[in-house]
Amino acid sequence: MALAAATQLSRADEPCPGDAELAGAADAADYIAARCLTDAPLGRVGLEIEAHCFDPADPRRRPGWAEIGEVLTSLPVLPGGSRVTVEPGGAVELSSPPVTGAVAAIEAMAADQVVLRSAFAEAGLGLVPLGADPLRPAGRVNPGARYAAMEQFFAASHTGSAGAAMMTSTASVQLNLDAGPRSGWAERVWLAHALGPTMVAIAANSPLLGGEFSGWRSTRQRVWSRLDSARCGPVLGLDGTDPAADWARYALKAPVMLVHAPEASPVSRYVPFAHWADGRVLLGGRRAGIGDLDYHLTTLFPPVRPRGWLEIRYLDSLGDALWPAIVFTLATLLDDPVAAGAAAEAVGPVATAWDVAARIGLADPRLHAAARRCVELVADQAPASLRGGMDRLVGMVERARCPADDIADEVGRTGVPAMVGRLARRQS
């Protein structure tokens, strides 16, 4: 039941759970490889959906930590069982427990969203589902020590601007899917990565950041691409035949971000975790332990992160008209064996086109062809409850449009504050 923990993790500062010392980098690699994927049947889906918190009466104002907290303390138990957390910039995230099948996961998340939005509306606030904050400058409201230390780390690594935007100005739709049977891990992990650029192009929903057009359909993906590729780039190795070994290698090469001594403290120099594990460098006055390794893994943010299950992190936050259809599409392309085989062929030519997808989306002919084939594979499988959203998605893909194009058109007519205000007031 590895996936069952996927959406029960707090975003608060997390102390290291243990202090057993690692024998070295090889010991750390074995530990990572043994735990990163779990041999299990396919079928369960967990969702995590973020939305920016706005005051519709004053869209330029960022609601504070206490203000958001007051809303959350009034929440009843959510019908779908989701957990609620608050991101560094005040974005609110719903994280659902895993259930069998994409449709059940979508229904549970949608029910929880209704309750959450109603609570924020009663407080005079709204939740805006866009991949990047289109209006406000980056700003942290979550006082957690982890996030303060992350800010210092990004500043020291000369990615302060991108790091601040990543933490406080981006929002996503995330899928958590079972790793599946061991015999299919290599193909499944490859496909989860290879689908990324095509799905980024389909779901791009962030043409603005901080009040200005960025020139990218998915500014969220652009922000992530400006961070250290050793921490945020794709995991796959050269041949992709052993994803567990690829992840272990990736994690050990990635620089240590934070050390608990005992509070989260940033590491201001480039120290690969392998060096700490081998004792070539001491951090916090000591060698790395198992708890340090577990914590290090939570500071790595690739587009597909293996955590026993597959955590798929590359979709922009989306509105109700499209996110259920896009979730259903991606889950089906990965979990249905016939669709997966055809999708692998369709997206192979654009499997690494991350920047092109984020910048021009479906205006790229190869991405457009891949996207048309992917939605074609799934459209007829959508149940009646998703028919309207799937028809809308198919129509947009046919016209080589993504949600960012609609946002850009609206901003051209009304301006950014009016667009944000409309979305913040829309609670159903």
CSV table of C-alpha atoms in Angstrom, one decimal:
chain,number,residue,atom,x,y,z
A,1,MET,CA,0.0,0.0,0.0
A,2,ALA,CA,2.8,2.4,-0.8
A,3,LEU,CA,0.6,4.8,-2.6
A,4,ALA,CA,-1.7,5.2,0.4
A,5,ALA,CA,0.8,7.6,2.0
A,6,ALA,CA,1.0,9.8,-1.1
A,7,THR,CA,-1.4,12.5,0.0
A,8,GLN,CA,-0.9,12.3,3.8
A,9,LEU,CA,2.4,14.2,3.9
A,10,SER,CA,2.4,17.6,5.5
A,11,ARG,CA,4.1,20.5,3.8
A,12,ALA,CA,5.2,21.8,7.2
A,13,ASP,CA,8.8,21.5,8.3
A,14,GLU,CA,9.6,17.8,8.9
A,15,PRO,CA,12.4,16.8,11.4
A,16,CYS,CA,14.6,13.9,10.4
A,17,PRO,CA,12.9,10.7,11.5
A,18,GLY,CA,16.1,8.8,12.6
A,19,ASP,CA,19.8,9.1,13.1
A,20,ALA,CA,21.2,5.8,12.0
A,21,GLU,CA,24.4,6.6,10.1
A,22,LEU,CA,24.9,5.6,6.5
A,23,ALA,CA,28.0,3.4,5.7
A,24,GLY,CA,28.6,5.4,2.6
A,25,ALA,CA,27.2,6.4,-0.8
A,26,ALA,CA,26.8,2.7,-1.9
A,27,ASP,CA,24.7,2.1,1.2
A,28,ALA,CA,22.6,5.1,0.4
A,29,ALA,CA,22.1,3.9,-3.2
A,30,ASP,CA,20.9,0.5,-2.0
A,31,TYR,CA,18.5,2.2,0.4
A,32,ILE,CA,17.0,4.4,-2.3
A,33,ALA,CA,16.8,1.7,-5.0
A,34,ALA,CA,15.0,-0.7,-2.7
A,35,ARG,CA,12.3,1.7,-1.7
A,36,CYS,CA,11.6,4.0,-4.7
A,37,LEU,CA,9.2,1.7,-6.6
A,38,THR,CA,6.8,-0.9,-5.2
A,39,ASP,CA,5.8,-4.0,-7.1
A,40,ALA,CA,2.0,-3.7,-7.2
A,41,PRO,CA,-0.9,-3.9,-9.6
A,42,LEU,CA,-2.0,-0.8,-11.5
A,43,GLY,CA,-5.2,1.0,-10.9
A,44,ARG,CA,-5.1,3.4,-7.9
A,45,VAL,CA,-5.0,7.1,-8.5
A,46,GLY,CA,-4.4,9.9,-6.0
A,47,LEU,CA,-4.6,13.6,-6.8
A,48,GLU,CA,-3.1,16.8,-5.5
A,49,ILE,CA,-4.5,20.1,-6.8
A,50,GLU,CA,-3.2,23.5,-5.9
A,51,ALA,CA,-4.9,26.9,-6.4
A,52,HIS,CA,-3.7,30.4,-5.6
A,53,CYS,CA,-5.6,32.2,-2.8
A,54,PHE,CA,-6.8,35.7,-3.8
A,55,ASP,CA,-9.0,38.4,-2.4
A,56,PRO,CA,-11.4,39.1,-5.3
A,57,ALA,CA,-12.1,42.6,-3.9
A,58,ASP,CA,-8.4,43.4,-4.1
A,59,PRO,CA,-6.6,40.9,-6.3
A,60,ARG,CA,-3.2,42.5,-5.8
A,61,ARG,CA,-3.3,41.7,-2.1
A,62,ARG,CA,-1.9,38.4,-0.9
A,63,PRO,CA,-4.0,37.0,2.0
A,64,GLY,CA,-1.8,36.3,5.1
A,65,TRP,CA,-1.0,33.1,6.9
A,66,ALA,CA,-3.4,33.7,9.8
A,67,GLU,CA,-6.2,34.7,7.4
A,68,ILE,CA,-6.0,31.5,5.5
A,69,GLY,CA,-5.6,29.5,8.7
A,70,GLU,CA,-8.9,30.9,10.0
A,71,VAL,CA,-10.7,29.5,6.9
A,72,LEU,CA,-9.1,26.1,7.3
A,73,THR,CA,-10.0,25.8,11.0
A,74,SER,CA,-13.6,26.1,10.0
A,75,LEU,CA,-13.5,23.3,7.4
A,76,PRO,CA,-15.6,20.2,8.1
A,77,VAL,CA,-14.2,16.8,7.3
A,78,LEU,CA,-14.0,16.7,3.5
A,79,PRO,CA,-16.3,14.1,1.9
A,80,GLY,CA,-13.5,12.7,-0.3
A,81,GLY,CA,-11.1,12.5,2.5
A,82,SER,CA,-8.6,15.0,1.1
A,83,ARG,CA,-6.0,16.6,3.3
A,84,VAL,CA,-5.5,20.4,3.1
A,85,THR,CA,-2.1,22.1,3.2
A,86,VAL,CA,-0.9,25.6,2.5
A,87,GLU,CA,2.1,26.3,0.2
A,88,PRO,CA,4.7,28.9,0.9
A,89,GLY,CA,2.9,31.7,-1.0
A,90,GLY,CA,-0.5,30.9,0.3
A,91,ALA,CA,-1.6,28.6,-2.4
A,92,VAL,CA,-4.0,26.0,-1.0
A,93,GLU,CA,-3.6,22.3,-1.9
A,94,LEU,CA,-6.1,19.4,-1.7
A,95,SER,CA,-4.4,16.0,-1.5
A,96,SER,CA,-6.7,13.0,-1.9
A,97,PRO,CA,-6.2,9.5,-0.7
A,98,PRO,CA,-5.7,7.0,-3.5
A,99,VAL,CA,-8.7,5.2,-4.8
A,100,THR,CA,-9.3,2.7,-7.5
A,101,GLY,CA,-9.6,4.3,-10.9
A,102,ALA,CA,-9.3,7.8,-12.3
A,103,VAL,CA,-13.1,8.5,-12.3
A,104,ALA,CA,-13.5,7.7,-8.6
A,105,ALA,CA,-10.4,9.9,-7.8
A,106,ILE,CA,-11.9,12.8,-9.9
A,107,GLU,CA,-15.3,12.5,-8.3
A,108,ALA,CA,-13.8,12.6,-4.8
A,109,MET,CA,-11.6,15.5,-5.5
A,110,ALA,CA,-14.4,17.5,-7.1
A,111,ALA,CA,-16.6,17.0,-4.0
A,112,ASP,CA,-13.8,18.2,-1.8
A,113,GLN,CA,-13.2,21.3,-4.0
A,114,VAL,CA,-16.9,22.3,-3.6
A,115,VAL,CA,-16.6,22.3,0.2
A,116,LEU,CA,-13.2,24.0,0.2
A,117,ARG,CA,-14.2,26.8,-2.2
A,118,SER,CA,-17.4,27.5,-0.3
A,119,ALA,CA,-15.5,28.0,2.9
A,120,PHE,CA,-13.1,30.4,1.2
A,121,ALA,CA,-16.0,32.3,-0.4
A,122,GLU,CA,-17.7,32.7,3.0
A,123,ALA,CA,-14.5,34.4,4.2
A,124,GLY,CA,-14.5,36.7,1.1
A,125,LEU,CA,-11.6,34.9,-0.6
A,126,GLY,CA,-11.3,32.8,-3.7
A,127,LEU,CA,-9.1,30.0,-5.1
A,128,VAL,CA,-7.7,30.7,-8.6
A,129,PRO,CA,-6.6,27.6,-10.6
A,130,LEU,CA,-3.7,28.9,-12.8
A,131,GLY,CA,-0.2,27.4,-13.2
A,132,ALA,CA,1.4,30.7,-12.1
A,133,ASP,CA,0.3,33.7,-10.2
A,134,PRO,CA,-0.6,36.1,-13.0
A,135,LEU,CA,-0.6,39.3,-10.9
A,136,ARG,CA,1.4,39.5,-7.7
A,137,PRO,CA,5.1,39.5,-7.1
A,138,ALA,CA,6.6,36.5,-5.3
A,139,GLY,CA,6.0,36.6,-1.6
A,140,ARG,CA,6.1,34.0,1.2
A,141,VAL,CA,3.4,33.8,3.9
A,142,ASN,CA,4.0,30.3,5.2
A,143,PRO,CA,6.4,30.8,8.2
A,144,GLY,CA,7.8,27.3,8.2
A,145,ALA,CA,11.5,27.0,8.9
A,146,ARG,CA,11.8,24.7,5.9
A,147,TYR,CA,10.7,27.4,3.5
A,148,ALA,CA,12.8,30.1,5.1
A,149,ALA,CA,15.9,27.9,4.7
A,150,MET,CA,14.9,27.1,1.1
A,151,GLU,CA,14.8,30.8,0.3
A,152,GLN,CA,18.4,31.1,1.6
A,153,PHE,CA,19.5,28.1,-0.3
A,154,PHE,CA,18.2,29.4,-3.6
A,155,ALA,CA,19.8,32.8,-3.0
A,156,ALA,CA,23.1,31.2,-2.3
A,157,SER,CA,22.9,29.1,-5.4
A,158,HIS,CA,22.1,32.2,-7.6
A,159,THR,CA,18.6,31.0,-8.4
A,160,GLY,CA,16.8,33.2,-5.9
A,161,SER,CA,14.3,34.7,-8.3
A,162,ALA,CA,13.3,31.4,-9.8
A,163,GLY,CA,13.3,29.7,-6.4
A,164,ALA,CA,11.0,32.3,-5.0
A,165,ALA,CA,8.7,32.1,-7.9
A,166,MET,CA,8.7,28.3,-7.7
A,167,MET,CA,7.8,28.3,-4.0
A,168,THR,CA,5.2,31.1,-3.9
A,169,SER,CA,3.9,31.7,-7.5
A,170,THR,CA,3.3,28.3,-9.1
A,171,ALA,CA,0.5,25.8,-8.7
A,172,SER,CA,-0.1,22.4,-10.3
A,173,VAL,CA,-2.3,19.3,-10.8
A,174,GLN,CA,-0.4,16.3,-9.6
A,175,LEU,CA,-1.2,12.6,-10.2
A,176,ASN,CA,0.0,9.8,-8.0
A,177,LEU,CA,-0.1,6.4,-9.7
A,178,ASP,CA,1.0,2.9,-8.7
A,179,ALA,CA,4.4,1.9,-10.0
A,180,GLY,CA,2.9,-1.3,-11.3
A,181,PRO,CA,4.5,-4.8,-11.7
A,182,ARG,CA,8.3,-4.8,-11.5
A,183,SER,CA,8.6,-6.3,-15.0
A,184,GLY,CA,7.1,-3.2,-16.5
A,185,TRP,CA,8.9,-0.5,-14.5
A,186,ALA,CA,11.3,0.6,-17.2
A,187,GLU,CA,8.6,1.1,-19.9
A,188,ARG,CA,6.2,2.7,-17.4
A,189,VAL,CA,8.7,5.2,-16.0
A,190,TRP,CA,9.9,6.0,-19.5
A,191,LEU,CA,6.4,6.7,-20.7
A,192,ALA,CA,5.6,8.8,-17.7
A,193,HIS,CA,8.5,11.0,-18.6
A,194,ALA,CA,7.9,10.9,-22.4
A,195,LEU,CA,4.3,12.0,-22.0
A,196,GLY,CA,5.5,15.1,-20.2
A,197,PRO,CA,6.1,17.5,-23.0
A,198,THR,CA,2.9,16.6,-24.8
A,199,MET,CA,0.9,16.9,-21.6
A,200,VAL,CA,2.6,20.2,-20.7
A,201,ALA,CA,1.6,21.6,-24.1
A,202,ILE,CA,-2.0,20.4,-23.7
A,203,ALA,CA,-2.4,21.6,-20.1
A,204,ALA,CA,-0.4,24.9,-20.3
A,205,ASN,CA,-2.3,27.4,-18.2
A,206,SER,CA,0.2,30.1,-17.1
A,207,PRO,CA,1.0,32.7,-19.7
A,208,LEU,CA,1.6,35.4,-17.1
A,209,LEU,CA,3.7,35.9,-14.0
A,210,GLY,CA,3.7,38.8,-11.6
A,211,GLY,CA,1.5,41.0,-13.9
A,212,GLU,CA,3.3,40.5,-17.1
A,213,PHE,CA,3.2,38.1,-20.1
A,214,SER,CA,6.2,35.8,-20.0
A,215,GLY,CA,6.2,34.8,-23.6
A,216,TRP,CA,5.6,31.2,-22.5
A,217,ARG,CA,2.3,29.1,-22.5
A,218,SER,CA,3.4,27.4,-19.3
A,219,THR,CA,5.4,29.9,-17.2
A,220,ARG,CA,5.2,27.4,-14.4
A,221,GLN,CA,7.3,24.9,-16.4
A,222,ARG,CA,9.6,27.8,-17.4
A,223,VAL,CA,10.2,28.7,-13.7
A,224,TRP,CA,11.1,25.1,-12.9
A,225,SER,CA,13.4,24.8,-15.9
A,226,ARG,CA,15.5,27.7,-14.5
A,227,LEU,CA,16.3,25.8,-11.3
A,228,ASP,CA,19.2,23.4,-10.9
A,229,SER,CA,18.6,20.5,-13.3
A,230,ALA,CA,20.4,18.2,-10.8
A,231,ARG,CA,17.4,18.8,-8.5
A,232,CYS,CA,14.5,19.6,-10.9
A,233,GLY,CA,15.4,17.9,-14.2
A,234,PRO,CA,14.1,14.6,-15.5
A,235,VAL,CA,15.4,11.5,-13.7
A,236,LEU,CA,16.0,9.0,-16.5
A,237,GLY,CA,19.5,7.8,-17.3
A,238,LEU,CA,20.9,7.2,-20.8
A,239,ASP,CA,19.1,3.9,-21.5
A,240,GLY,CA,16.3,4.0,-18.9
A,241,THR,CA,16.4,0.3,-18.3
A,242,ASP,CA,16.7,0.5,-14.5
A,243,PRO,CA,14.7,3.4,-13.1
A,244,ALA,CA,15.5,2.5,-9.5
A,245,ALA,CA,19.2,2.8,-10.2
A,246,ASP,CA,18.6,6.0,-12.2
A,247,TRP,CA,16.8,7.5,-9.2
A,248,ALA,CA,19.5,6.5,-6.8
A,249,ARG,CA,22.2,8.0,-9.0
A,250,TYR,CA,20.2,11.2,-9.5
A,251,ALA,CA,19.6,11.6,-5.7
A,252,LEU,CA,23.2,11.0,-4.8
A,253,LYS,CA,24.5,13.5,-7.3
A,254,ALA,CA,21.9,16.2,-6.3
A,255,PRO,CA,23.3,18.8,-3.9
A,256,VAL,CA,22.1,18.9,-0.3
A,257,MET,CA,19.7,21.7,0.2
A,258,LEU,CA,18.9,21.6,3.9
A,259,VAL,CA,20.4,20.1,7.0
A,260,HIS,CA,18.6,19.7,10.4
A,261,ALA,CA,20.9,21.0,13.1
A,262,PRO,CA,18.4,20.8,14.7
A,263,GLU,CA,16.4,23.4,12.7
A,264,ALA,CA,16.4,23.3,8.9
A,265,SER,CA,19.5,25.1,7.8
A,266,PRO,CA,20.5,25.8,4.2
A,267,VAL,CA,23.7,24.5,2.7
A,268,SER,CA,25.4,27.4,0.9
A,269,ARG,CA,27.9,25.4,-1.1
A,270,TYR,CA,27.5,22.6,-3.7
A,271,VAL,CA,27.7,19.3,-1.8
A,272,PRO,CA,26.4,16.2,-3.6
A,273,PHE,CA,24.6,13.9,-1.1
A,274,ALA,CA,27.1,11.2,-2.0
A,275,HIS,CA,30.0,13.3,-0.6
A,276,TRP,CA,28.1,13.7,2.7
A,277,ALA,CA,27.2,10.0,2.8
A,278,ASP,CA,30.9,9.0,2.2
A,279,GLY,CA,32.1,11.4,4.9
A,280,ARG,CA,34.1,13.5,2.5
A,281,VAL,CA,32.1,16.5,3.8
A,282,LEU,CA,30.5,16.9,7.2
A,283,LEU,CA,27.3,18.9,7.4
A,284,GLY,CA,25.8,19.9,10.7
A,285,GLY,CA,29.0,18.6,12.2
A,286,ARG,CA,28.3,15.0,11.3
A,287,ARG,CA,28.0,12.4,8.6
A,288,ALA,CA,24.7,11.7,6.9
A,289,GLY,CA,22.2,9.4,8.4
A,290,ILE,CA,19.1,7.5,7.1
A,291,GLY,CA,16.9,10.4,8.3
A,292,ASP,CA,19.0,12.9,6.4
A,293,LEU,CA,18.7,10.8,3.2
A,294,ASP,CA,14.9,10.5,3.6
A,295,TYR,CA,14.7,14.3,4.1
A,296,HIS,CA,17.0,15.0,1.1
A,297,LEU,CA,14.6,13.0,-1.1
A,298,THR,CA,11.8,15.4,-0.2
A,299,THR,CA,13.9,18.3,-1.5
A,300,LEU,CA,14.2,16.8,-5.0
A,301,PHE,CA,11.6,18.0,-7.5
A,302,PRO,CA,11.9,16.2,-10.9
A,303,PRO,CA,8.8,16.1,-13.2
A,304,VAL,CA,8.3,12.4,-12.3
A,305,ARG,CA,9.4,11.5,-8.8
A,306,PRO,CA,9.4,7.8,-7.6
A,307,ARG,CA,8.2,7.5,-4.1
A,308,GLY,CA,7.1,3.9,-4.1
A,309,TRP,CA,4.5,5.1,-6.5
A,310,LEU,CA,5.0,7.6,-9.4
A,311,GLU,CA,4.4,11.2,-8.5
A,312,ILE,CA,3.7,13.1,-11.8
A,313,ARG,CA,4.3,16.7,-11.3
A,314,TYR,CA,4.3,18.5,-14.6
A,315,LEU,CA,0.7,19.7,-15.2
A,316,ASP,CA,-0.3,23.3,-14.6
A,317,SER,CA,-3.2,24.0,-12.2
A,318,LEU,CA,-6.4,24.0,-14.2
A,319,GLY,CA,-10.1,25.0,-13.9
A,320,ASP,CA,-13.0,22.6,-13.5
A,321,ALA,CA,-13.8,22.6,-17.2
A,322,LEU,CA,-10.6,20.8,-18.1
A,323,TRP,CA,-8.7,19.2,-15.2
A,324,PRO,CA,-11.0,16.1,-14.9
A,325,ALA,CA,-10.6,15.4,-18.6
A,326,ILE,CA,-6.8,15.9,-18.5
A,327,VAL,CA,-6.4,13.8,-15.4
A,328,PHE,CA,-8.5,11.0,-17.0
A,329,THR,CA,-6.4,11.3,-20.2
A,330,LEU,CA,-3.0,11.0,-18.5
A,331,ALA,CA,-4.1,8.2,-16.1
A,332,THR,CA,-5.6,6.2,-19.0
A,333,LEU,CA,-2.5,6.7,-21.2
A,334,LEU,CA,-0.4,5.2,-18.4
A,335,ASP,CA,-2.7,2.6,-16.9
A,336,ASP,CA,-4.5,1.1,-20.0
A,337,PRO,CA,-2.0,-1.2,-21.7
A,338,VAL,CA,-3.4,-0.7,-25.2
A,339,ALA,CA,-3.4,3.1,-24.9
A,340,ALA,CA,0.0,3.1,-23.3
A,341,GLY,CA,1.6,1.2,-26.2
A,342,ALA,CA,0.1,3.6,-28.8
A,343,ALA,CA,0.9,6.6,-26.7
A,344,ALA,CA,4.5,5.6,-26.5
A,345,GLU,CA,4.8,5.6,-30.2
A,346,ALA,CA,3.0,8.9,-30.5
A,347,VAL,CA,5.1,10.9,-28.1
A,348,GLY,CA,8.5,9.3,-28.8
A,349,PRO,CA,9.5,12.0,-31.2
A,350,VAL,CA,8.8,14.8,-28.7
A,351,ALA,CA,9.8,12.9,-25.5
A,352,THR,CA,12.4,15.5,-24.5
A,353,ALA,CA,10.8,18.7,-25.9
A,354,TRP,CA,10.1,20.2,-22.5
A,355,ASP,CA,11.0,23.8,-23.3
A,356,VAL,CA,9.3,23.9,-26.7
A,357,ALA,CA,6.1,22.6,-25.1
A,358,ALA,CA,6.2,25.2,-22.3
A,359,ARG,CA,7.0,28.0,-24.7
A,360,ILE,CA,4.8,27.5,-27.7
A,361,GLY,CA,2.6,24.6,-26.7
A,362,LEU,CA,0.6,23.0,-29.5
A,363,ALA,CA,1.8,25.6,-32.0
A,364,ASP,CA,4.7,23.1,-32.5
A,365,PRO,CA,3.5,20.7,-35.3
A,366,ARG,CA,5.1,17.6,-33.7
A,367,LEU,CA,3.6,18.3,-30.3
A,368,HIS,CA,0.3,19.0,-31.9
A,369,ALA,CA,0.4,15.7,-33.7
A,370,ALA,CA,1.3,13.8,-30.5
A,371,ALA,CA,-1.4,15.6,-28.6
A,372,ARG,CA,-4.1,14.8,-31.1
A,373,ARG,CA,-3.2,11.1,-31.1
A,374,CYS,CA,-3.1,11.0,-27.3
A,375,VAL,CA,-6.6,12.5,-26.8
A,376,GLU,CA,-7.9,10.3,-29.7
A,377,LEU,CA,-6.8,7.2,-27.8
A,378,VAL,CA,-8.7,8.2,-24.7
A,379,ALA,CA,-11.7,10.2,-25.8
A,380,ASP,CA,-14.1,7.2,-26.4
A,381,GLN,CA,-13.2,5.7,-23.0
A,382,ALA,CA,-14.5,8.7,-21.0
A,383,PRO,CA,-17.7,8.0,-19.1
A,384,ALA,CA,-20.8,10.2,-19.4
A,385,SER,CA,-19.8,12.2,-16.3
A,386,LEU,CA,-16.7,13.5,-18.2
A,387,ARG,CA,-18.1,13.7,-21.6
A,388,GLY,CA,-18.5,17.5,-21.7
A,389,GLY,CA,-15.0,18.1,-20.5
A,390,MET,CA,-13.5,15.6,-22.8
A,391,ASP,CA,-15.3,17.1,-25.8
A,392,ARG,CA,-14.0,20.5,-24.8
A,393,LEU,CA,-10.4,19.1,-24.5
A,394,VAL,CA,-10.6,17.3,-27.9
A,395,GLY,CA,-11.9,20.5,-29.5
A,396,MET,CA,-9.1,22.6,-28.0
A,397,VAL,CA,-6.4,20.2,-29.1
A,398,GLU,CA,-7.8,20.0,-32.6
A,399,ARG,CA,-7.5,23.8,-32.8
A,400,ALA,CA,-4.0,23.7,-31.3
A,401,ARG,CA,-5.1,25.7,-28.4
A,402,CYS,CA,-4.4,25.3,-24.7
A,403,PRO,CA,-6.0,27.0,-21.6
A,404,ALA,CA,-3.3,29.7,-21.6
A,405,ASP,CA,-4.6,30.9,-24.9
A,406,ASP,CA,-8.0,31.6,-23.4
A,407,ILE,CA,-6.4,33.4,-20.4
A,408,ALA,CA,-4.4,35.5,-22.7
A,409,ASP,CA,-7.4,36.5,-24.8
A,410,GLU,CA,-9.4,37.4,-21.7
A,411,VAL,CA,-6.5,39.5,-20.3
A,412,GLY,CA,-6.4,41.3,-23.6
A,413,ARG,CA,-10.1,42.2,-23.2
A,414,THR,CA,-10.3,43.0,-19.5
A,415,GLY,CA,-6.8,43.2,-18.0
A,416,VAL,CA,-5.2,41.0,-15.4
A,417,PRO,CA,-6.9,42.2,-12.2
A,418,ALA,CA,-10.4,41.7,-13.7
A,419,MET,CA,-9.5,38.2,-15.0
A,420,VAL,CA,-8.2,37.2,-11.6
A,421,GLY,CA,-11.2,38.7,-9.8
A,422,ARG,CA,-13.6,36.7,-12.1
A,423,LEU,CA,-11.8,33.4,-11.3
A,424,ALA,CA,-11.6,34.2,-7.6
A,425,ARG,CA,-15.3,34.8,-7.5
A,426,ARG,CA,-16.2,31.6,-9.4
A,427,GLN,CA,-16.7,29.0,-6.6
A,428,SER,CA,-18.4,26.3,-8.5
